[in-house]
Every structure is written in structure tokens, then in C-alpha cells.
């Protein structure tokens, strides 16, 4: 009988992956499910990026690369980070690594048992998982639907203790789509400086933004030295399967985290890295078209959801998720199972994203307009029967 470690038993299951696995099983049984559960663009990776990958394969670029990434890619990431994020960095401040791998390595590199990590609630479940795997404690700060789920410095300050080591930010947010303003981030930056708190800023959705601006907290004076900025290509370039992202941080931090990379994946897949250079330096038309289409889908899905009795949803400024509130007396886990069976629609329970997510569900509109119309119509019909 397997004797699993305590750290594994303490880790929550990924709600999105659990729902996705169930959808796959039902489809294998011949049951057609409209899935709003996975955070994955339904577009194909742009042709110029795929062509660059094919060229690298044909050129025999199939062996180990430097563990930190090929020099050209690190340089391209740094150039884009300076230009678009206003973070003063160079190639030496970049570690090429899968985005989720970045989370795990950062948690292992910086967190010890007894450390506390502040998270806005709701937040992506993998943050809680990596914190617990490192033996640290997640401390949730509840946010409000009425405030578009934005955590302010005052809200954060109430959760800070002498054990607070790190803050995790995600803007635009998964699951809420909320975008943190420059003013809110400035207040949080001041608090982190005052209390000597590190920041892990997950900016994977930075280009999928419709209203306002994306602001990197590391761009504020004095914040680069205490901030680890994560981003990547999965969401903005429809490259989820490529598993390619990066960390931007002070050189000493990159060197420390790279120690873990050399003992885990060694390096990112070689032949994807020239393709990543093309993604960053090549034409951005396909990315811009995707974002424009996501905005149209957001508006359509929002109108359809707000037309359902007992369902209310605010207008998110980024990412490709809606996080509706419902007034039916059923848990979000039970609601997800009910809609799967009765409406043949997959959504993700709000509770999967933290305690404040109960009474909500996450719907990804990274799917066709036809699916949105049919699937949300099925949700409306099924909820009327509760």
C-alpha cells in the first residue's frame, strides 16, 4: 500500500484539470459536452511560430540548450520586458522555463515551513498547491464581487504578520478577469517595501486586456529587487502545449532558481525556443486578432449570463474568464456536477479557487460563439429547474 507524503496529502486537486478529465471521459462514452472549464485558447498557434519550430527541427536543434535558455531568447524576452512592462532588465535577468515550473521552483527556492504567503481570494488553485508543497501557509485575503475582486493595500495589510514572506499577484486574474490599477499596485508596492515582503507577480494574461492598462509591479521604483515576474506564451499566442515561459528577476535570484532547474527539467525543450523568439519578435497580428475575438466573446457571454434569473456577473477587464455569482442554494461543486449531467456543460466550481469562490463558478469563453450561445442556453434551462 503506497505511503504518500504528508505534503502530497495536503495539496488540493486542480479543479480545472479534474473537470477536464471528466469531460474527456464522458466524450469517450459518446456524450457530447460543451466545455467552459479549461483556460486554453481555441485558436491554433500562429503559422509563423510553427514554421520557426519546424525549421529548428530540420536544422537539428534537438539537443540540450543552456539551462537558463538560449541567449537569443533571453535577450528577446528582456527587450520585450523593458519595452512593454517598463522593467529595467537585461538577458541576465531572464530564466526560460515552463510557467507552472516557475511557480514550483520559486516556492521551493524561497519558502520554508512556517512562512506565510498572502493570496487574494479567489485565486488560481495552483498557488495554494505550491505554497503547501514548500511547507508554507497560504493566507487568503477575501475580495468582493462589488469591487470586481480587486485586493487593495489596506485589505492586504490586515493579513500581514511577522511571518509573511511573500505575496502572489495575478493581473489580469484567473479566475475573475480583474485587472489591478496602477494606483492599487502602487499602494501594495509601498506596503511590501515597508514590510519587506517579496512579490511573485504572475502576468501570464498580460496581453489579453480590454480596458485600462497592464501594469507590472516590478516597474515601480525599488520593486525590481523584491519581485519575481512570471509570464509566457501559452495564453496570448495559443501555445499552451508548448510549455514555454520565463521568470524575470534580479540576477542573483535567477542564479538561485536555476539551481533547481538544473536538477529538474534541465532546460526547456530546445526546438521550441527559436519559435519563441519568432513569437516575441515577429508579427503580432494573430495575437491582436485573438484578443479582439476574446473581447467580442466576453461581451456576448456576459449578456447571456446576466439574462439568467439568479445569476449576476460583472464585466472583467482582462483574461478570458467570467466569474458569475448565483443565488441557488447548492454548493459550487454540486452545481458543476449538476450542469455536467443535466445541461451537458462543463464549468469550474468557484470553491476550487479559494473559500471566497463559493457561490460562484468560472466560465471560460475561450470557445466559439456557437458554443457560448448553446452552452449558456443549456445552463439557463437547467438552472430554471433547481
Coordinates of C-alpha atoms in Angstrom, one line a residue:
X1 CA 0.0 0.0 0.0
X2 CA 1.5 3.4 -1.0
X3 CA 2.6 5.6 1.8
X4 CA 2.1 9.1 0.3
X5 CA 3.9 12.0 1.8
X6 CA 2.1 14.4 4.1
X7 CA 2.9 17.3 1.7
X8 CA 1.1 15.5 -1.1
X9 CA -1.9 14.8 1.0
X10 CA -2.1 18.5 1.9
X11 CA -2.2 19.6 -1.7
X12 CA -5.6 20.4 -3.2
X13 CA -6.6 18.8 -6.5
X14 CA -6.7 21.1 -9.5
X15 CA -10.4 21.7 -10.1
X16 CA -9.9 22.7 -13.7
X17 CA -8.0 19.5 -14.5
X18 CA -10.4 17.3 -12.6
X19 CA -13.3 18.7 -14.7
X20 CA -11.4 18.4 -17.9
X21 CA -10.6 14.8 -17.2
X22 CA -14.3 14.1 -16.5
X23 CA -15.2 15.8 -19.8
X24 CA -12.8 13.6 -21.7
X25 CA -14.2 10.5 -20.1
X26 CA -17.8 11.5 -20.9
X27 CA -16.8 12.3 -24.5
X28 CA -15.2 8.8 -24.9
X29 CA -18.6 7.4 -23.8
X30 CA -20.3 9.3 -26.6
X31 CA -21.7 12.1 -24.5
X32 CA -21.2 15.5 -26.1
X33 CA -20.2 18.1 -23.6
X34 CA -19.7 21.8 -24.2
X35 CA -16.7 22.7 -22.1
X36 CA -16.2 26.1 -20.5
X37 CA -13.8 24.7 -18.0
X38 CA -10.2 24.9 -19.4
X39 CA -8.2 28.1 -19.6
X40 CA -7.0 27.4 -23.1
X41 CA -7.4 29.4 -26.3
X42 CA -9.3 27.5 -29.0
X43 CA -7.2 29.1 -31.7
X44 CA -4.2 27.5 -33.4
X45 CA -0.6 28.6 -32.8
X46 CA 0.2 31.3 -35.5
X47 CA 1.8 29.9 -38.6
X48 CA 5.0 31.9 -38.4
X49 CA 5.7 30.5 -34.9
X50 CA 5.1 26.9 -36.1
X51 CA 7.3 27.4 -39.1
X52 CA 10.1 28.6 -36.9
X53 CA 9.8 25.5 -34.8
X54 CA 9.8 23.3 -37.9
X55 CA 12.9 25.0 -39.2
X56 CA 14.7 24.4 -35.9
X57 CA 13.8 20.7 -36.0
X58 CA 15.1 20.4 -39.6
X59 CA 18.3 22.2 -38.6
X60 CA 18.9 19.5 -36.0
X61 CA 18.3 21.8 -33.0
X62 CA 17.2 18.9 -30.8
X63 CA 19.8 18.7 -28.0
X64 CA 20.3 20.4 -24.7
X65 CA 20.4 24.1 -24.5
X66 CA 21.9 26.2 -21.7
X67 CA 19.8 25.6 -18.6
X68 CA 18.7 29.3 -18.5
X69 CA 17.6 29.3 -22.2
X70 CA 19.3 30.1 -25.5
X71 CA 20.9 33.6 -25.4
X72 CA 18.8 34.9 -28.3
X73 CA 15.5 34.1 -26.5
X74 CA 16.7 35.5 -23.2
X75 CA 17.6 38.7 -25.0
X76 CA 14.2 38.9 -26.8
X77 CA 12.4 38.4 -23.5
X78 CA 14.4 41.1 -21.8
X79 CA 13.9 43.5 -24.7
X80 CA 10.1 43.0 -24.7
X81 CA 10.0 43.3 -20.9
X82 CA 11.8 46.6 -21.0
X83 CA 9.7 47.9 -23.8
X84 CA 6.2 46.7 -22.7
X85 CA 6.5 46.2 -19.0
X86 CA 8.8 49.1 -18.2
X87 CA 11.0 46.8 -16.1
X88 CA 14.7 47.7 -16.3
X89 CA 16.3 44.3 -17.0
X90 CA 18.8 42.5 -19.3
X91 CA 19.1 39.0 -20.6
X92 CA 20.9 38.1 -17.4
X93 CA 17.7 38.7 -15.5
X94 CA 15.8 36.0 -17.5
X95 CA 15.3 32.3 -16.9
X96 CA 13.4 30.4 -19.6
X97 CA 11.2 27.8 -18.0
X98 CA 7.7 26.4 -18.2
X99 CA 5.4 28.9 -16.4
X100 CA 4.0 26.3 -13.9
X101 CA 7.5 25.0 -13.3
X102 CA 8.4 28.6 -12.4
X103 CA 5.8 28.6 -9.7
X104 CA 7.1 25.4 -8.2
X105 CA 10.7 26.4 -8.3
X106 CA 10.1 29.8 -6.7
X107 CA 8.1 28.2 -3.9
X108 CA 10.9 25.7 -3.2
X109 CA 13.6 28.3 -3.5
X110 CA 12.1 30.9 -1.1
X111 CA 9.6 29.3 1.2
X112 CA 10.2 27.4 4.5
X113 CA 7.9 25.8 6.9
X114 CA 6.2 28.5 9.0
X115 CA 6.4 31.1 6.2
X116 CA 3.1 32.8 5.2
X117 CA 2.1 33.7 1.7
X118 CA -0.7 36.2 1.0
X119 CA -3.1 35.4 -1.8
X120 CA -6.2 37.3 -3.0
X121 CA -9.3 35.2 -2.7
X122 CA -10.4 33.8 -5.1
X123 CA -7.1 32.9 -6.8
X124 CA -5.8 30.1 -9.1
X125 CA -5.6 26.9 -7.1
X126 CA -2.0 26.0 -8.1
X127 CA -0.8 28.9 -6.0
X128 CA -2.1 27.2 -2.9
X129 CA -0.7 23.9 -4.0
X130 CA 2.9 25.1 -4.5
X131 CA 2.8 27.0 -1.2
X132 CA 1.8 23.9 0.7
X133 CA 4.3 21.7 -1.1
X134 CA 7.0 24.0 0.2
X135 CA 5.6 23.6 3.7
X136 CA 4.4 27.2 4.0
X137 CA 1.0 28.5 4.7
X138 CA -1.4 30.3 2.3
X139 CA -3.2 33.2 3.8
X140 CA -6.2 34.3 1.8
X141 CA -7.5 37.8 1.7
X142 CA -11.2 37.8 0.7
X143 CA -12.1 40.1 -2.2
X144 CA -15.6 41.3 -3.1
X145 CA -17.8 40.9 -6.1
X146 CA -18.8 44.5 -5.7
X147 CA -15.2 45.6 -6.0
X148 CA -14.5 43.5 -9.1
X149 CA -12.4 41.1 -6.9
X150 CA -9.5 43.6 -6.5
X151 CA -7.4 43.4 -3.4
X152 CA -6.2 46.7 -2.1
X153 CA -3.2 47.5 0.1
X154 CA -5.5 48.1 3.1
X155 CA -7.1 44.7 2.7
X156 CA -3.6 43.1 2.4
X157 CA -2.3 44.9 5.4
X158 CA -4.8 43.3 7.6
X159 CA -3.4 39.9 6.7
X160 CA 0.3 40.7 7.2
X161 CA 2.1 39.2 10.2
X162 CA 5.7 38.8 11.2
X163 CA 5.7 35.5 9.3
X164 CA 4.6 37.0 6.0
X165 CA 7.3 36.2 3.4
X166 CA 5.6 36.6 0.0
X167 CA 2.7 38.0 -1.8
X168 CA 1.3 36.4 -5.0
X169 CA -0.4 38.7 -7.5
X170 CA -2.1 37.7 -10.8
X171 CA -3.3 40.5 -13.0
X172 CA -5.3 40.0 -15.2
X173 CA -6.7 37.4 -12.9
X174 CA -7.6 33.8 -13.2
X175 CA -10.4 33.2 -12.3
X176 CA -12.1 36.6 -12.2
X177 CA -10.5 38.5 -15.1
X178 CA -10.0 41.5 -12.8
X179 CA -7.1 43.9 -13.6
X180 CA -5.3 45.8 -10.9
X181 CA -4.9 49.5 -11.5
X182 CA -1.7 51.5 -11.2
X183 CA -2.9 53.2 -8.1
X184 CA -3.8 49.9 -6.3
X185 CA -0.5 48.3 -7.3
X186 CA 1.4 51.4 -6.1
X187 CA -0.2 51.1 -2.6
X188 CA 0.7 47.4 -2.5
X189 CA 4.2 48.1 -3.6
X190 CA 4.6 50.6 -0.8
X191 CA 3.3 48.1 1.8
X192 CA 5.7 45.4 0.5
X193 CA 8.6 47.7 0.7
X194 CA 7.7 48.8 4.3
X195 CA 7.1 45.2 5.5
X196 CA 10.0 43.6 3.5
X197 CA 7.7 41.3 1.6
X198 CA 8.7 39.5 -1.7
X199 CA 6.2 39.6 -4.6
X200 CA 5.6 36.8 -7.1
X201 CA 3.7 38.6 -10.0
X202 CA 2.1 36.1 -12.4
X203 CA 1.4 38.1 -15.6
X204 CA 0.6 35.3 -18.0
X205 CA -2.5 37.1 -19.2
X206 CA -0.8 40.5 -19.6
X207 CA -1.7 40.9 -23.3
X208 CA -5.3 39.8 -23.0
X209 CA -6.6 43.0 -21.7
X210 CA -9.6 45.0 -23.0
X211 CA -10.0 48.1 -20.8
X212 CA -7.4 50.1 -18.9
X213 CA -3.7 49.1 -18.9
X214 CA -1.5 46.3 -17.7
X215 CA 1.0 47.4 -15.1
X216 CA 3.9 45.4 -13.8
X217 CA 4.6 45.9 -10.1
X218 CA 8.3 45.4 -10.7
X219 CA 8.3 48.6 -12.8
X220 CA 7.8 50.7 -9.6
X221 CA 10.9 52.3 -8.0
X222 CA 12.5 49.9 -5.6
X223 CA 10.4 46.9 -6.5
X224 CA 12.5 45.1 -9.0
X225 CA 14.9 43.8 -6.3
X226 CA 12.0 42.1 -4.4
X227 CA 9.8 40.9 -7.4
X228 CA 9.8 37.7 -9.4
X229 CA 7.8 38.4 -12.6
X230 CA 6.4 35.3 -14.4
X231 CA 5.0 35.3 -17.9
X232 CA 4.9 33.2 -21.0
X233 CA 3.4 32.4 -24.4
X234 CA 0.6 29.9 -23.5
X235 CA -2.4 32.3 -23.4
X236 CA -1.6 35.2 -25.7
X237 CA -0.1 33.1 -28.6
X238 CA -2.3 29.9 -28.2
X239 CA 0.8 27.9 -27.2
X240 CA -0.5 26.0 -24.1
X241 CA 1.0 22.7 -25.3
X242 CA 4.5 24.3 -25.9
X243 CA 5.1 24.7 -22.1
X244 CA 7.3 27.8 -22.6
X245 CA 7.5 30.7 -20.2
X246 CA 10.0 32.7 -18.2
X247 CA 10.9 34.4 -14.9
X248 CA 12.4 38.0 -14.8
X249 CA 14.2 38.8 -11.6
X250 CA 17.5 40.1 -10.2
X251 CA 20.5 38.1 -11.4
X252 CA 21.2 36.5 -8.0
X253 CA 17.6 35.2 -7.9
X254 CA 17.8 33.8 -11.4
X255 CA 21.0 32.0 -10.5
X256 CA 19.5 30.5 -7.3
X257 CA 16.3 29.3 -9.1
X258 CA 18.3 27.9 -12.0
X259 CA 19.9 25.5 -9.5
X260 CA 16.5 23.8 -9.2
X261 CA 16.0 23.9 -12.9
X262 CA 19.3 22.0 -13.5
X263 CA 18.1 19.3 -11.1
X264 CA 14.6 19.0 -12.7
X265 CA 13.8 19.7 -16.3
X266 CA 17.5 20.8 -17.0
X267 CA 16.3 23.2 -19.7
X268 CA 13.2 24.0 -21.8
X269 CA 12.6 22.0 -25.0
X270 CA 15.3 23.0 -27.4
X271 CA 13.4 23.4 -30.7
X272 CA 10.6 25.4 -29.2
X273 CA 13.0 28.2 -28.1
X274 CA 13.7 29.6 -31.6
X275 CA 10.0 29.6 -32.2
X276 CA 9.5 31.6 -29.0
X277 CA 12.0 34.2 -30.4
X278 CA 9.8 34.4 -33.5
X279 CA 6.7 34.8 -31.3
X280 CA 8.2 37.8 -29.5
X281 CA 9.9 39.5 -32.4
X282 CA 7.7 38.5 -35.3
X283 CA 4.3 40.0 -36.4
X284 CA 1.8 40.4 -33.7
X285 CA -1.3 40.5 -35.9
X286 CA -2.5 37.0 -34.9
X287 CA -2.2 37.8 -31.2
X288 CA -4.1 41.0 -31.7
X289 CA -6.9 39.3 -33.6
X290 CA -7.3 36.7 -30.8
X291 CA -7.6 39.4 -28.2
X292 CA -10.2 41.2 -30.3
X293 CA -12.2 38.0 -30.7
X294 CA -12.0 37.3 -27.0
X295 CA -13.5 40.7 -26.3
X296 CA -16.4 40.0 -28.6
X297 CA -17.0 36.7 -26.8
X298 CA -16.7 38.3 -23.4
X299 CA -19.5 40.7 -24.3
X300 CA -21.7 38.0 -25.7
X301 CA -21.3 35.6 -22.8
X302 CA -21.8 38.4 -20.3
X303 CA -25.1 39.4 -21.9
X304 CA -26.3 35.8 -22.0
X305 CA -25.3 35.1 -18.3
X306 CA -26.9 38.3 -17.0
X307 CA -30.1 37.3 -18.7
X308 CA -30.3 34.2 -16.4
X309 CA -32.5 34.6 -13.4
X310 CA -30.5 34.3 -10.2
X311 CA -27.1 34.8 -11.9
X312 CA -25.1 38.0 -11.8
X313 CA -21.8 38.7 -13.4
X314 CA -19.5 41.8 -13.5
X315 CA -17.5 42.9 -16.6
X316 CA -13.9 41.7 -16.4
X317 CA -11.2 43.8 -18.0
X318 CA -8.9 41.0 -19.0
X319 CA -8.1 37.3 -19.4
X320 CA -10.9 35.1 -20.9
X321 CA -12.9 34.1 -17.8
X322 CA -16.2 35.2 -16.3
X323 CA -16.9 34.5 -12.6
X324 CA -20.7 34.7 -12.1
X325 CA -22.4 34.8 -8.8
X326 CA -25.5 32.6 -8.4
X327 CA -28.2 32.6 -5.7
X328 CA -29.3 28.9 -5.9
X329 CA -28.9 27.0 -2.6
X330 CA -26.4 24.5 -3.9
X331 CA -22.6 24.3 -3.5
X332 CA -20.4 25.2 -6.5
X333 CA -19.1 21.6 -6.6
X334 CA -22.6 20.2 -6.8
X335 CA -23.6 22.9 -9.3
X336 CA -20.8 21.8 -11.6
X337 CA -21.8 18.2 -11.4
X338 CA -25.5 19.1 -11.9
X339 CA -24.8 21.1 -15.0
X340 CA -22.5 18.4 -16.4
X341 CA -25.2 15.8 -16.1
X342 CA -28.3 17.9 -16.9
X343 CA -27.0 20.6 -19.3
X344 CA -24.1 18.7 -20.7
X345 CA -22.0 21.8 -19.9
X346 CA -18.7 21.9 -18.0
X347 CA -17.9 24.8 -15.7
X348 CA -15.4 25.0 -12.9
X349 CA -16.7 25.3 -9.3
X350 CA -15.9 28.7 -7.7
X351 CA -14.7 26.9 -4.5
X352 CA -11.8 25.5 -6.5
X353 CA -10.3 29.0 -6.3
X354 CA -10.5 29.6 -2.6
X355 CA -13.1 30.0 0.2
X356 CA -14.5 33.3 -1.3
X357 CA -15.2 31.4 -4.5
X358 CA -18.1 29.5 -3.0
X359 CA -21.4 30.7 -4.6
X360 CA -19.6 31.4 -7.9
X361 CA -18.5 29.4 -10.9
X362 CA -15.8 30.1 -13.5
X363 CA -16.7 30.1 -17.2
X364 CA -14.0 30.3 -19.8
X365 CA -15.2 32.0 -23.0
X366 CA -12.1 30.8 -25.0
X367 CA -14.5 28.9 -27.3
X368 CA -16.8 29.6 -30.3
X369 CA -19.8 31.9 -30.2
X370 CA -22.0 29.0 -31.2
X371 CA -20.8 27.1 -28.1
X372 CA -21.4 30.1 -25.9
X373 CA -24.9 30.6 -27.2
X374 CA -25.8 26.9 -26.9
X375 CA -24.0 26.1 -23.7
X376 CA -25.2 29.2 -21.7
X377 CA -28.7 28.5 -23.1
X378 CA -28.4 25.0 -21.6
X379 CA -27.3 26.5 -18.3
X380 CA -30.3 28.8 -18.2
X381 CA -32.7 25.9 -18.8
X382 CA -31.1 23.7 -16.2
X383 CA -30.9 26.4 -13.5
X384 CA -34.6 27.1 -14.0
X385 CA -35.3 23.6 -12.8
X386 CA -33.5 24.0 -9.5

